[in-house]
Tab-separated table of C-alpha atoms in Angstrom:
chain	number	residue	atom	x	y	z
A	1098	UNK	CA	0.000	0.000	0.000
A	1099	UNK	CA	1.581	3.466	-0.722
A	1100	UNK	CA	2.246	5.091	1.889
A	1101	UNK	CA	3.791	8.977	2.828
A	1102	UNK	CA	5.051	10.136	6.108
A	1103	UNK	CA	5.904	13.358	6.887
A	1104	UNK	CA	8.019	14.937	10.267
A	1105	UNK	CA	7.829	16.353	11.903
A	1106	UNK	CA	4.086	16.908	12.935
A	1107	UNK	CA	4.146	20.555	14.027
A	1108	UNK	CA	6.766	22.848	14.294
A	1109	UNK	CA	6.763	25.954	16.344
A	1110	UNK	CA	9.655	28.599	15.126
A	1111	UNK	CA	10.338	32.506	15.493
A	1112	UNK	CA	10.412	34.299	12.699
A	1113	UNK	CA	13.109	34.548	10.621
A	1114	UNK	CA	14.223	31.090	11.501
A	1115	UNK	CA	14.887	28.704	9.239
A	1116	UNK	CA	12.933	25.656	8.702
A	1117	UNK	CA	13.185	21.883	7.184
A	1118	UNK	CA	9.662	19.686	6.511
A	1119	UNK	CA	10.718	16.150	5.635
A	1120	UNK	CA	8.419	13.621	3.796
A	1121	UNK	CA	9.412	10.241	2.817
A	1122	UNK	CA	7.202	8.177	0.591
A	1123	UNK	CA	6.314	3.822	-0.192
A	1124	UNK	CA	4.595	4.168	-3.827
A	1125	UNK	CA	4.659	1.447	-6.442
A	1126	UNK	CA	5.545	3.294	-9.650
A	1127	UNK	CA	6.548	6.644	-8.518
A	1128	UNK	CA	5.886	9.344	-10.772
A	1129	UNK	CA	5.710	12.575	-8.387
A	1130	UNK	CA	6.078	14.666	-5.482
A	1131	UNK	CA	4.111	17.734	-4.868
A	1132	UNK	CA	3.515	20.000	-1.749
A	1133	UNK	CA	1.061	22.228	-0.758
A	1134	UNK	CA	0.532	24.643	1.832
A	1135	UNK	CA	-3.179	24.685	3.575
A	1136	UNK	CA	-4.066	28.047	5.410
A	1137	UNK	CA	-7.372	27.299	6.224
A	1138	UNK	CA	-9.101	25.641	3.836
A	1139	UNK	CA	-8.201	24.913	-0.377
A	1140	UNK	CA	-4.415	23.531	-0.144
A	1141	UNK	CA	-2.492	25.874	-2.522
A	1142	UNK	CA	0.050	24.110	-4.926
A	1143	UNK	CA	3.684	24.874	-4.151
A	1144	UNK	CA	5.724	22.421	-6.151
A	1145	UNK	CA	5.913	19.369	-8.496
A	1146	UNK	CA	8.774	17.187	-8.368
A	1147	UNK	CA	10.015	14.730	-10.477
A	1148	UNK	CA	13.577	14.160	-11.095
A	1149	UNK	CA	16.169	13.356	-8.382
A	1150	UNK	CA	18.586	16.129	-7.108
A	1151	UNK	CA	16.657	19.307	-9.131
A	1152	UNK	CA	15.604	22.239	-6.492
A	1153	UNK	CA	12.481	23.784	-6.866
A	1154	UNK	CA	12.633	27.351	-5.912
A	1155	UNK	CA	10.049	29.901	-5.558
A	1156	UNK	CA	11.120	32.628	-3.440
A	1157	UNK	CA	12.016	31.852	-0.090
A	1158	UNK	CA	10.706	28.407	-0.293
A	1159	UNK	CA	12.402	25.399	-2.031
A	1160	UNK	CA	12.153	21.775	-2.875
A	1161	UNK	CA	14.131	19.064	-3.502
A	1162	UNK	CA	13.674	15.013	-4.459
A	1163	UNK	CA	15.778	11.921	-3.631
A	1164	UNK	CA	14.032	9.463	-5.670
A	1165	UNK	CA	17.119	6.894	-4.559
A	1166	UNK	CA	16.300	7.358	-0.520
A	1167	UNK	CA	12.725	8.033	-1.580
A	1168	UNK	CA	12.139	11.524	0.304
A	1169	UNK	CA	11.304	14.980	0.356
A	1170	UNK	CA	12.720	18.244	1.817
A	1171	UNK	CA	10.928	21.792	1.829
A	1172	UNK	CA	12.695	24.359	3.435
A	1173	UNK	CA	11.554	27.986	4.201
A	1174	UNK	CA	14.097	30.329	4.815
A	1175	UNK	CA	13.349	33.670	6.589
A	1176	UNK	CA	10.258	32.438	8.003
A	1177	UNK	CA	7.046	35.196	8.547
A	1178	UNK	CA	3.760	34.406	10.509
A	1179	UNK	CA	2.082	34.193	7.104
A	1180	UNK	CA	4.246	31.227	6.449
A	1181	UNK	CA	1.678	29.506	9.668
A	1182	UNK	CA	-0.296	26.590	7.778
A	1183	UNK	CA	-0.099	22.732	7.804
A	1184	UNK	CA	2.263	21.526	4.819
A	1185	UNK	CA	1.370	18.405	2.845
A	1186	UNK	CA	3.020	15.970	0.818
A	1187	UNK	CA	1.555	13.810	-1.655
A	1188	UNK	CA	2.868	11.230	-4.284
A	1189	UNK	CA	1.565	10.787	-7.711
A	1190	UNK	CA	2.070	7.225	-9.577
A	1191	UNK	CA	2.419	6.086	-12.714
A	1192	UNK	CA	-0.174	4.585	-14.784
A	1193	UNK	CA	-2.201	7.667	-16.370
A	1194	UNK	CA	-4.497	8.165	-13.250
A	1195	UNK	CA	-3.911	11.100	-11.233
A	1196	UNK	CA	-4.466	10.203	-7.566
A	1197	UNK	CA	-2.865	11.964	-5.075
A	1198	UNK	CA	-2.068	9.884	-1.744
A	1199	UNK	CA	-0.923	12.509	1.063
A	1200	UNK	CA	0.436	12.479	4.631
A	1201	UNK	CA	-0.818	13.724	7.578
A	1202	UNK	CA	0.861	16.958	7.334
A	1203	UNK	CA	3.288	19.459	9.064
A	1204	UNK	CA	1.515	21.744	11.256
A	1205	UNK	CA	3.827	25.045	11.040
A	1206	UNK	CA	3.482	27.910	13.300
A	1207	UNK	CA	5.782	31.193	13.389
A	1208	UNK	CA	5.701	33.486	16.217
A	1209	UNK	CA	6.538	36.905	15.573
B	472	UNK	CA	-9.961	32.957	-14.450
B	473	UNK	CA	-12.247	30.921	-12.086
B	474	UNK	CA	-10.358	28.468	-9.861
B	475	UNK	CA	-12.344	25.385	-8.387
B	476	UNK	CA	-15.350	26.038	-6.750
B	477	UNK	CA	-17.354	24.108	-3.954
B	478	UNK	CA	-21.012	24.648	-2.164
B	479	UNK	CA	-21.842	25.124	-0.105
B	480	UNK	CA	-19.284	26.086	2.330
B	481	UNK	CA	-20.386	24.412	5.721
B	482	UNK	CA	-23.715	21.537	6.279
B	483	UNK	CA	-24.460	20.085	9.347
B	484	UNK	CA	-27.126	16.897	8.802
B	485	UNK	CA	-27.943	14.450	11.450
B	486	UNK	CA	-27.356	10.692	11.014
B	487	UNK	CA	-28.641	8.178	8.226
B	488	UNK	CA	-29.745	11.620	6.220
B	489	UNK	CA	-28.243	12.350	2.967
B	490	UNK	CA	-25.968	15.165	1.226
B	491	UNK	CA	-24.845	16.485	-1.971
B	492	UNK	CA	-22.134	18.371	-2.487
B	493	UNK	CA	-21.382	20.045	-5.624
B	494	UNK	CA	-17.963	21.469	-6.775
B	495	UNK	CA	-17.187	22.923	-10.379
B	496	UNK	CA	-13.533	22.474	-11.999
B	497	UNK	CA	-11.230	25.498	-12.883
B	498	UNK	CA	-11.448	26.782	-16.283
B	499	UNK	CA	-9.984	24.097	-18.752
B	500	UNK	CA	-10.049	21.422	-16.509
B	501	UNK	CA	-11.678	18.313	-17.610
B	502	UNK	CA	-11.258	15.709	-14.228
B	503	UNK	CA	-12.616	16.150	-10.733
B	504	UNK	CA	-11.624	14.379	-8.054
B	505	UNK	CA	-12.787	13.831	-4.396
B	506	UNK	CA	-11.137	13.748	-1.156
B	507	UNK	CA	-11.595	13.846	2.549
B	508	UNK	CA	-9.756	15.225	5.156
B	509	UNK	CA	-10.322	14.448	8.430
B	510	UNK	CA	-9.545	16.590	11.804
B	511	UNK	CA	-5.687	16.318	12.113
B	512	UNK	CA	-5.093	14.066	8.787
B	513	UNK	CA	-3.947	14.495	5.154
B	514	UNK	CA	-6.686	14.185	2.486
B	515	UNK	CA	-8.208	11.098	1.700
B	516	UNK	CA	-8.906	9.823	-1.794
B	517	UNK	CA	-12.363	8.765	-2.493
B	518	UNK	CA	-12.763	9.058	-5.986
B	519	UNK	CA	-12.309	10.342	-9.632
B	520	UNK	CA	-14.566	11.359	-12.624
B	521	UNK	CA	-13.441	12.225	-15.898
B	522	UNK	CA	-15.799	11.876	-19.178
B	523	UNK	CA	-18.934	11.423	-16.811
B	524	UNK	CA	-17.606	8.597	-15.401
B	525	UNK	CA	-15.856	7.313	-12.554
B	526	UNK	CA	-12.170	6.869	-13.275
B	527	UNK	CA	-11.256	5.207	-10.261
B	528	UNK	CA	-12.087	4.222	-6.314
B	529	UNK	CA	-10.594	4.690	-3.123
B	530	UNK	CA	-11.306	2.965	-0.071
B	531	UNK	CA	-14.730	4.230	0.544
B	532	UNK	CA	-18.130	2.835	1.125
B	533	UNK	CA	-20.661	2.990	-1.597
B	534	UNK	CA	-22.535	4.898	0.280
B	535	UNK	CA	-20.426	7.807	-1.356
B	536	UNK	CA	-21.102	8.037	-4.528
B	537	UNK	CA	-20.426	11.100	-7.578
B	538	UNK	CA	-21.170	12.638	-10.454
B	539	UNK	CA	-20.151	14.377	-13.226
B	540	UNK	CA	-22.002	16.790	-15.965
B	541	UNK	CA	-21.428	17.386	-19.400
B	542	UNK	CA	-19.769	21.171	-18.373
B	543	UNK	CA	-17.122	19.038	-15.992
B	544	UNK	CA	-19.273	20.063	-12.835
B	545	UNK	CA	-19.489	17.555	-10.224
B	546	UNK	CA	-21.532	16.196	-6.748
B	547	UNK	CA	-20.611	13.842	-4.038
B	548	UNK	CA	-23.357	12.471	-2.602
B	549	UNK	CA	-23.416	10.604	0.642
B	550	UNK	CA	-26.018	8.567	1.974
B	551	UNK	CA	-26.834	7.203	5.406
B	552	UNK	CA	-24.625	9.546	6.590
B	553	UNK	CA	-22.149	8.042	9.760
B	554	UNK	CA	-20.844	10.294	12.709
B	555	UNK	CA	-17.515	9.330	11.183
B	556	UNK	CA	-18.354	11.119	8.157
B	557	UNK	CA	-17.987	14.871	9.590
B	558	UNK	CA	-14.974	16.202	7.613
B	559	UNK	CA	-13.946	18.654	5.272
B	560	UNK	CA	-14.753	17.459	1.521
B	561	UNK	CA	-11.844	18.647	-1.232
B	562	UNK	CA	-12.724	18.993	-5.055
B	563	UNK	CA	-9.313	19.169	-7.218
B	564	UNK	CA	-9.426	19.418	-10.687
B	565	UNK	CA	-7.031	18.693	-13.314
B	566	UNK	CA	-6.334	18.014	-17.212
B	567	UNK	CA	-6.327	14.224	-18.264
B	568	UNK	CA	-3.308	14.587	-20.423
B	569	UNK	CA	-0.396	13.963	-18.358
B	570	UNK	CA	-0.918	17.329	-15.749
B	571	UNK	CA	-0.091	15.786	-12.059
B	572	UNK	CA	-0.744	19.023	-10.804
B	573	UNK	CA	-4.315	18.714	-8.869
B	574	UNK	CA	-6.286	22.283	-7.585
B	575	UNK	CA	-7.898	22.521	-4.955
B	576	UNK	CA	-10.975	23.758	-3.715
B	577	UNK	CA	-12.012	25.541	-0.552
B	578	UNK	CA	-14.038	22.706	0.124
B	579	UNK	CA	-17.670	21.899	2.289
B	580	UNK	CA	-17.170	21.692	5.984
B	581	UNK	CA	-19.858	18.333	6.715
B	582	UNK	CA	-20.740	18.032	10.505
B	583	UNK	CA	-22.734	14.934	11.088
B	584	UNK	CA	-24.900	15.155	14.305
Protein backbone atom coordinates (compact mmCIF):
# COMPACT_ATOMS: atom_id res chain seq x y z
CA UNK A 1 0.00 0.00 0.00
CA UNK A 2 1.58 3.47 -0.72
CA UNK A 3 2.25 5.09 1.89
CA UNK A 4 3.79 8.98 2.83
CA UNK A 5 5.05 10.14 6.11
CA UNK A 6 5.90 13.36 6.89
CA UNK A 7 8.02 14.94 10.27
CA UNK A 8 7.83 16.35 11.90
CA UNK A 9 4.09 16.91 12.94
CA UNK A 10 4.15 20.56 14.03
CA UNK A 11 6.77 22.85 14.29
CA UNK A 12 6.76 25.95 16.34
CA UNK A 13 9.65 28.60 15.13
CA UNK A 14 10.34 32.51 15.49
CA UNK A 15 10.41 34.30 12.70
CA UNK A 16 13.11 34.55 10.62
CA UNK A 17 14.22 31.09 11.50
CA UNK A 18 14.89 28.70 9.24
CA UNK A 19 12.93 25.66 8.70
CA UNK A 20 13.19 21.88 7.18
CA UNK A 21 9.66 19.69 6.51
CA UNK A 22 10.72 16.15 5.64
CA UNK A 23 8.42 13.62 3.80
CA UNK A 24 9.41 10.24 2.82
CA UNK A 25 7.20 8.18 0.59
CA UNK A 26 6.31 3.82 -0.19
CA UNK A 27 4.59 4.17 -3.83
CA UNK A 28 4.66 1.45 -6.44
CA UNK A 29 5.55 3.29 -9.65
CA UNK A 30 6.55 6.64 -8.52
CA UNK A 31 5.89 9.34 -10.77
CA UNK A 32 5.71 12.58 -8.39
CA UNK A 33 6.08 14.67 -5.48
CA UNK A 34 4.11 17.73 -4.87
CA UNK A 35 3.52 20.00 -1.75
CA UNK A 36 1.06 22.23 -0.76
CA UNK A 37 0.53 24.64 1.83
CA UNK A 38 -3.18 24.68 3.58
CA UNK A 39 -4.07 28.05 5.41
CA UNK A 40 -7.37 27.30 6.22
CA UNK A 41 -9.10 25.64 3.84
CA UNK A 42 -8.20 24.91 -0.38
CA UNK A 43 -4.41 23.53 -0.14
CA UNK A 44 -2.49 25.87 -2.52
CA UNK A 45 0.05 24.11 -4.93
CA UNK A 46 3.68 24.87 -4.15
CA UNK A 47 5.72 22.42 -6.15
CA UNK A 48 5.91 19.37 -8.50
CA UNK A 49 8.77 17.19 -8.37
CA UNK A 50 10.02 14.73 -10.48
CA UNK A 51 13.58 14.16 -11.09
CA UNK A 52 16.17 13.36 -8.38
CA UNK A 53 18.59 16.13 -7.11
CA UNK A 54 16.66 19.31 -9.13
CA UNK A 55 15.60 22.24 -6.49
CA UNK A 56 12.48 23.78 -6.87
CA UNK A 57 12.63 27.35 -5.91
CA UNK A 58 10.05 29.90 -5.56
CA UNK A 59 11.12 32.63 -3.44
CA UNK A 60 12.02 31.85 -0.09
CA UNK A 61 10.71 28.41 -0.29
CA UNK A 62 12.40 25.40 -2.03
CA UNK A 63 12.15 21.78 -2.87
CA UNK A 64 14.13 19.06 -3.50
CA UNK A 65 13.67 15.01 -4.46
CA UNK A 66 15.78 11.92 -3.63
CA UNK A 67 14.03 9.46 -5.67
CA UNK A 68 17.12 6.89 -4.56
CA UNK A 69 16.30 7.36 -0.52
CA UNK A 70 12.73 8.03 -1.58
CA UNK A 71 12.14 11.52 0.30
CA UNK A 72 11.30 14.98 0.36
CA UNK A 73 12.72 18.24 1.82
CA UNK A 74 10.93 21.79 1.83
CA UNK A 75 12.69 24.36 3.43
CA UNK A 76 11.55 27.99 4.20
CA UNK A 77 14.10 30.33 4.82
CA UNK A 78 13.35 33.67 6.59
CA UNK A 79 10.26 32.44 8.00
CA UNK A 80 7.05 35.20 8.55
CA UNK A 81 3.76 34.41 10.51
CA UNK A 82 2.08 34.19 7.10
CA UNK A 83 4.25 31.23 6.45
CA UNK A 84 1.68 29.51 9.67
CA UNK A 85 -0.30 26.59 7.78
CA UNK A 86 -0.10 22.73 7.80
CA UNK A 87 2.26 21.53 4.82
CA UNK A 88 1.37 18.41 2.85
CA UNK A 89 3.02 15.97 0.82
CA UNK A 90 1.56 13.81 -1.66
CA UNK A 91 2.87 11.23 -4.28
CA UNK A 92 1.56 10.79 -7.71
CA UNK A 93 2.07 7.23 -9.58
CA UNK A 94 2.42 6.09 -12.71
CA UNK A 95 -0.17 4.59 -14.78
CA UNK A 96 -2.20 7.67 -16.37
CA UNK A 97 -4.50 8.17 -13.25
CA UNK A 98 -3.91 11.10 -11.23
CA UNK A 99 -4.47 10.20 -7.57
CA UNK A 100 -2.86 11.96 -5.07
CA UNK A 101 -2.07 9.88 -1.74
CA UNK A 102 -0.92 12.51 1.06
CA UNK A 103 0.44 12.48 4.63
CA UNK A 104 -0.82 13.72 7.58
CA UNK A 105 0.86 16.96 7.33
CA UNK A 106 3.29 19.46 9.06
CA UNK A 107 1.52 21.74 11.26
CA UNK A 108 3.83 25.04 11.04
CA UNK A 109 3.48 27.91 13.30
CA UNK A 110 5.78 31.19 13.39
CA UNK A 111 5.70 33.49 16.22
CA UNK A 112 6.54 36.91 15.57
CA UNK B 1 -9.96 32.96 -14.45
CA UNK B 2 -12.25 30.92 -12.09
CA UNK B 3 -10.36 28.47 -9.86
CA UNK B 4 -12.34 25.38 -8.39
CA UNK B 5 -15.35 26.04 -6.75
CA UNK B 6 -17.35 24.11 -3.95
CA UNK B 7 -21.01 24.65 -2.16
CA UNK B 8 -21.84 25.12 -0.10
CA UNK B 9 -19.28 26.09 2.33
CA UNK B 10 -20.39 24.41 5.72
CA UNK B 11 -23.72 21.54 6.28
CA UNK B 12 -24.46 20.08 9.35
CA UNK B 13 -27.13 16.90 8.80
CA UNK B 14 -27.94 14.45 11.45
CA UNK B 15 -27.36 10.69 11.01
CA UNK B 16 -28.64 8.18 8.23
CA UNK B 17 -29.74 11.62 6.22
CA UNK B 18 -28.24 12.35 2.97
CA UNK B 19 -25.97 15.17 1.23
CA UNK B 20 -24.85 16.48 -1.97
CA UNK B 21 -22.13 18.37 -2.49
CA UNK B 22 -21.38 20.05 -5.62
CA UNK B 23 -17.96 21.47 -6.78
CA UNK B 24 -17.19 22.92 -10.38
CA UNK B 25 -13.53 22.47 -12.00
CA UNK B 26 -11.23 25.50 -12.88
CA UNK B 27 -11.45 26.78 -16.28
CA UNK B 28 -9.98 24.10 -18.75
CA UNK B 29 -10.05 21.42 -16.51
CA UNK B 30 -11.68 18.31 -17.61
CA UNK B 31 -11.26 15.71 -14.23
CA UNK B 32 -12.62 16.15 -10.73
CA UNK B 33 -11.62 14.38 -8.05
CA UNK B 34 -12.79 13.83 -4.40
CA UNK B 35 -11.14 13.75 -1.16
CA UNK B 36 -11.60 13.85 2.55
CA UNK B 37 -9.76 15.23 5.16
CA UNK B 38 -10.32 14.45 8.43
CA UNK B 39 -9.55 16.59 11.80
CA UNK B 40 -5.69 16.32 12.11
CA UNK B 41 -5.09 14.07 8.79
CA UNK B 42 -3.95 14.50 5.15
CA UNK B 43 -6.69 14.19 2.49
CA UNK B 44 -8.21 11.10 1.70
CA UNK B 45 -8.91 9.82 -1.79
CA UNK B 46 -12.36 8.76 -2.49
CA UNK B 47 -12.76 9.06 -5.99
CA UNK B 48 -12.31 10.34 -9.63
CA UNK B 49 -14.57 11.36 -12.62
CA UNK B 50 -13.44 12.22 -15.90
CA UNK B 51 -15.80 11.88 -19.18
CA UNK B 52 -18.93 11.42 -16.81
CA UNK B 53 -17.61 8.60 -15.40
CA UNK B 54 -15.86 7.31 -12.55
CA UNK B 55 -12.17 6.87 -13.27
CA UNK B 56 -11.26 5.21 -10.26
CA UNK B 57 -12.09 4.22 -6.31
CA UNK B 58 -10.59 4.69 -3.12
CA UNK B 59 -11.31 2.97 -0.07
CA UNK B 60 -14.73 4.23 0.54
CA UNK B 61 -18.13 2.83 1.12
CA UNK B 62 -20.66 2.99 -1.60
CA UNK B 63 -22.53 4.90 0.28
CA UNK B 64 -20.43 7.81 -1.36
CA UNK B 65 -21.10 8.04 -4.53
CA UNK B 66 -20.43 11.10 -7.58
CA UNK B 67 -21.17 12.64 -10.45
CA UNK B 68 -20.15 14.38 -13.23
CA UNK B 69 -22.00 16.79 -15.96
CA UNK B 70 -21.43 17.39 -19.40
CA UNK B 71 -19.77 21.17 -18.37
CA UNK B 72 -17.12 19.04 -15.99
CA UNK B 73 -19.27 20.06 -12.83
CA UNK B 74 -19.49 17.55 -10.22
CA UNK B 75 -21.53 16.20 -6.75
CA UNK B 76 -20.61 13.84 -4.04
CA UNK B 77 -23.36 12.47 -2.60
CA UNK B 78 -23.42 10.60 0.64
CA UNK B 79 -26.02 8.57 1.97
CA UNK B 80 -26.83 7.20 5.41
CA UNK B 81 -24.62 9.55 6.59
CA UNK B 82 -22.15 8.04 9.76
CA UNK B 83 -20.84 10.29 12.71
CA UNK B 84 -17.51 9.33 11.18
CA UNK B 85 -18.35 11.12 8.16
CA UNK B 86 -17.99 14.87 9.59
CA UNK B 87 -14.97 16.20 7.61
CA UNK B 88 -13.95 18.65 5.27
CA UNK B 89 -14.75 17.46 1.52
CA UNK B 90 -11.84 18.65 -1.23
CA UNK B 91 -12.72 18.99 -5.06
CA UNK B 92 -9.31 19.17 -7.22
CA UNK B 93 -9.43 19.42 -10.69
CA UNK B 94 -7.03 18.69 -13.31
CA UNK B 95 -6.33 18.01 -17.21
CA UNK B 96 -6.33 14.22 -18.26
CA UNK B 97 -3.31 14.59 -20.42
CA UNK B 98 -0.40 13.96 -18.36
CA UNK B 99 -0.92 17.33 -15.75
CA UNK B 100 -0.09 15.79 -12.06
CA UNK B 101 -0.74 19.02 -10.80
CA UNK B 102 -4.31 18.71 -8.87
CA UNK B 103 -6.29 22.28 -7.58
CA UNK B 104 -7.90 22.52 -4.95
CA UNK B 105 -10.98 23.76 -3.72
CA UNK B 106 -12.01 25.54 -0.55
CA UNK B 107 -14.04 22.71 0.12
CA UNK B 108 -17.67 21.90 2.29
CA UNK B 109 -17.17 21.69 5.98
CA UNK B 110 -19.86 18.33 6.71
CA UNK B 111 -20.74 18.03 10.50
CA UNK B 112 -22.73 14.93 11.09
CA UNK B 113 -24.90 15.15 14.30
Amino acid sequence: EDKVVQSPLSLVVHEGDTVTLNCSYEVTNFRSLLWYKQEKKAPTFLFMLTSSGIEKKSGRLSSILDKKELFSILNITATQTGDSAVYLCAVNRQGGSEKLVFGKGTKLTVNP
Amino acid sequence: DAGVTQSPTHLIKTRGQQVTLRCSPKSGHDTVSWYQQALGQGPQFIFQYYEEEERQRGNFPDRFSGHQFPNYSSELNVNALLLGDSALYLCASSLVAGADTQYFGPGTRLTVL
